[in-house]
Short mmCIF file of C-alpha atoms and ligand atoms in Angstrom, two decimals:
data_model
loop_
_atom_site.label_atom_id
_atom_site.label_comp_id
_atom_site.label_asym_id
_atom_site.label_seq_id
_atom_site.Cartn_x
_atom_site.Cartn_y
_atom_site.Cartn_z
CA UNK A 1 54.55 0.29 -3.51
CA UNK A 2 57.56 -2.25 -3.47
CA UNK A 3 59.33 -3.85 -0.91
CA UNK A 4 63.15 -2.90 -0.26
CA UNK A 5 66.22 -4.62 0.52
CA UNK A 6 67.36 -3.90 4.35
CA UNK A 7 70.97 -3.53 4.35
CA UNK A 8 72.73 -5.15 6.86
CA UNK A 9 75.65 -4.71 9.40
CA UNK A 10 78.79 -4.00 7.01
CA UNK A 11 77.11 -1.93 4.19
CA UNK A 12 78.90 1.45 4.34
CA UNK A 13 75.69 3.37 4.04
CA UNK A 14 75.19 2.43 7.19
CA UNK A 15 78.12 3.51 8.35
CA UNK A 16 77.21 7.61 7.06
CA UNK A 17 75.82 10.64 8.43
CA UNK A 18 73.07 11.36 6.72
CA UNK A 19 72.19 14.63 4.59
CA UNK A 20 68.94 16.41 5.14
CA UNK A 21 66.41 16.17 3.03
CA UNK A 22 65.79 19.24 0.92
CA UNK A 23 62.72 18.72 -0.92
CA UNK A 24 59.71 17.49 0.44
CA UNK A 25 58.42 15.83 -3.00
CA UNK A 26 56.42 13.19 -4.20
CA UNK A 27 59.81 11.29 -4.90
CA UNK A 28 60.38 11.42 -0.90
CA UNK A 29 56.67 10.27 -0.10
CA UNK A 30 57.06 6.80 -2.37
CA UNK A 31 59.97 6.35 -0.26
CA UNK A 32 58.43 6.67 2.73
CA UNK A 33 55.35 4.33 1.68
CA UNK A 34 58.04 1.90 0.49
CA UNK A 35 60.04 2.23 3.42
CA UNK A 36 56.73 1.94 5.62
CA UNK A 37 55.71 -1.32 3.78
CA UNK A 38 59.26 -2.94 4.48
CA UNK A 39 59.51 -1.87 7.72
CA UNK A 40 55.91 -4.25 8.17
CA UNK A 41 57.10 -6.79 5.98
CA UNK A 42 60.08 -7.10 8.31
CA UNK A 43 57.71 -7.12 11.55
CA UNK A 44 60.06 -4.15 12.46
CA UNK A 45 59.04 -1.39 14.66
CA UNK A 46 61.13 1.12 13.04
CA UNK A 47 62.91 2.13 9.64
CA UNK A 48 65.55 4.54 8.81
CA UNK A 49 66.57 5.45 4.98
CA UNK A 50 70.17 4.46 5.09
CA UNK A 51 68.71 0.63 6.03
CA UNK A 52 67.25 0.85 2.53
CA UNK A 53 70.39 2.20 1.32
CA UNK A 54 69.53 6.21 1.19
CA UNK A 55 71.79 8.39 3.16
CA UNK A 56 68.92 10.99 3.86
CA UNK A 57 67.44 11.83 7.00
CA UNK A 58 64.10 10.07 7.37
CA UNK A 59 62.77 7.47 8.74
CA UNK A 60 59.51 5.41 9.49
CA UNK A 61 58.30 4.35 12.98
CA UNK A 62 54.93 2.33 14.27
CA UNK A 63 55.35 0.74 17.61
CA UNK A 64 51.78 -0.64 17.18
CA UNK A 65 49.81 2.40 17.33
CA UNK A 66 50.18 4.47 14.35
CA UNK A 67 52.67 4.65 10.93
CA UNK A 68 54.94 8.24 12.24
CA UNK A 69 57.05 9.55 9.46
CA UNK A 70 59.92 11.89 10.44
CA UNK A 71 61.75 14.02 7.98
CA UNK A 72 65.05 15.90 9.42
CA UNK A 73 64.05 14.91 12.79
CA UNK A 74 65.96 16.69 15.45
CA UNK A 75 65.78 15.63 19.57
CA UNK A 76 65.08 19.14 21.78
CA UNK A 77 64.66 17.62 24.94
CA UNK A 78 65.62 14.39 26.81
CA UNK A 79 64.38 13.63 30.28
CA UNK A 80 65.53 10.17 32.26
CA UNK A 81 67.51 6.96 31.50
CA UNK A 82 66.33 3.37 31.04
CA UNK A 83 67.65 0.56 30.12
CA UNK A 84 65.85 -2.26 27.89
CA UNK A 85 66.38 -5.05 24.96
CA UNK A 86 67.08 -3.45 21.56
CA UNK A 87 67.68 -4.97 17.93
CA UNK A 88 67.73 -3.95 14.47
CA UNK A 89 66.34 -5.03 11.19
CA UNK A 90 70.32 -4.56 9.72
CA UNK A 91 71.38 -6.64 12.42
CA UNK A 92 69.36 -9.71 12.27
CA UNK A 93 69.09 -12.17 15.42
CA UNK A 94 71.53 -10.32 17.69
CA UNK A 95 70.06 -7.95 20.67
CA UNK A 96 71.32 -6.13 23.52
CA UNK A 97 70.92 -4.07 26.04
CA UNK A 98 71.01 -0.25 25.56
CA UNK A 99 70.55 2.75 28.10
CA UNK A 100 68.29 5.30 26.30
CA UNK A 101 66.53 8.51 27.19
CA UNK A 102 63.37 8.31 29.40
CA UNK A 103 61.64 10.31 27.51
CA UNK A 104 62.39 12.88 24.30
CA UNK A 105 60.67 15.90 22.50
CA UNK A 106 60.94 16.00 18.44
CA UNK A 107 60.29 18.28 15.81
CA UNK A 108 60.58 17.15 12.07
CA UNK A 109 58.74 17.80 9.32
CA UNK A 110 55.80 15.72 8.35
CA UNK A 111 55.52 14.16 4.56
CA UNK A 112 54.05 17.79 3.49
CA UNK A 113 56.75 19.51 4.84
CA UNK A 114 55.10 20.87 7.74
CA UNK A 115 56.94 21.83 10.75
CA UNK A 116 55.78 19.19 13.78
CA UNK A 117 56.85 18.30 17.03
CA UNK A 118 56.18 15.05 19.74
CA UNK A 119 56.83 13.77 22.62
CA UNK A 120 57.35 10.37 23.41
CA UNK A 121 58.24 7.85 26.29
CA UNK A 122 58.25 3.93 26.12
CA UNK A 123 58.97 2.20 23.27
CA UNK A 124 57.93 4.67 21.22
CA UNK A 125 61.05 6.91 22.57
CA UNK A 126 63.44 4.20 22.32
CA UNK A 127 62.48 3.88 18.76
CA UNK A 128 63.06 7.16 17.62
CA UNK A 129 66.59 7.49 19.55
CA UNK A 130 67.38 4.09 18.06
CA UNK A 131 66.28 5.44 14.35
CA UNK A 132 68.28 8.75 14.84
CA UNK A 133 71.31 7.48 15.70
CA UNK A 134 71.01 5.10 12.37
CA UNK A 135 71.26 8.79 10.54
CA UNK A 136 74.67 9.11 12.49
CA UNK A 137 75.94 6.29 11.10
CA UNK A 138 75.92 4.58 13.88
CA UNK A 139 74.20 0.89 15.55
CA UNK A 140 72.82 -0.35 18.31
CA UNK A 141 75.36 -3.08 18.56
CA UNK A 142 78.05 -0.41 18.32
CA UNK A 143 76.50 1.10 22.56
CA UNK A 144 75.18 -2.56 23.46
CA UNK A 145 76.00 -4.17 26.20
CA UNK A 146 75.79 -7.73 26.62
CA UNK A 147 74.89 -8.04 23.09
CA UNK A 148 73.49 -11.88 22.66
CA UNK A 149 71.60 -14.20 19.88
CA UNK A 150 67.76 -14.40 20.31
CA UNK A 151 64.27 -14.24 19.73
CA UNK A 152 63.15 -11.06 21.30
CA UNK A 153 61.88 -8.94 18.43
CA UNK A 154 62.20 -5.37 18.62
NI1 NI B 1 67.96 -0.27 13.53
#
């Protein structure tokens, strides 16, 4: 495995939609284990491929619990509104406050290419609306409001 270089606020990658992925192959699972072992590296909670500079759409997550991989990840449901502190590994030291779904339903594919769906509240949620939008091309600090230089660590 080898650790990656997060792109930051300003790299045009970030900036893309990204394309599905079409192949499920061992290519895509070394980039997941390298994106996984960034994203730790970083002390990040969550990872999408354009941060590493791929405009495909997966991403890592582990909000303490366990490593979840999503491949094409699509939202199917969205319940609630809450508003809390994010920031972003591309975006180092600045956070801000963004209103987010309660709660969300998933479905991706895991790294076998098997069809899977969860549902998530908390951080967790937050995470993976934060990580999708990254495949949009767009960042946190773009629907922040009172954006501000800190510690918090999200
Ligand atoms: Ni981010």
């Amino acid at each position: 495995m080898s650790l990656l270089e997060i792109k930051k606020a300003g790299a045009p990658v970030l900036k893309q939609k990204c394309v599905p992925v079409e192949k499920v192959d061992k290519r895509l699972r070394l980039l997941l284990d390298d994106m996984a072992e960034t994203m730790y590296h970083a002390e990040g909670v969550g990872l999408a491929a354009p941060q590493i500079g791929e405009p495909i759409r997966a991403v890592v997550i582990d909000v303490g619990k366990e490593l979840i991989e999503l491949i094409n990840p699509v939202i199917t449901f969205r319940e609630g509104s809450v508003k809390d502190t994010e920031g972003c590994l591309s975006v180092p030291n600045l956070y801000g406050e963004v209103e987010r779904s309660a709660k969300v339903k998933v479905e991706f594919l895991n790294r076998r290419g098997k069809k899977q769906h969860l549902t998530a509240e908390g951080l967790l949620a937050r995470c993976i609306q934060h990580e999708l939008d990254h495949l949009e091309g767009q960042l946190f600090i773009d629907i922040a409001e009172s954006l501000h230089e800190g510690e918090h660590k999200s």
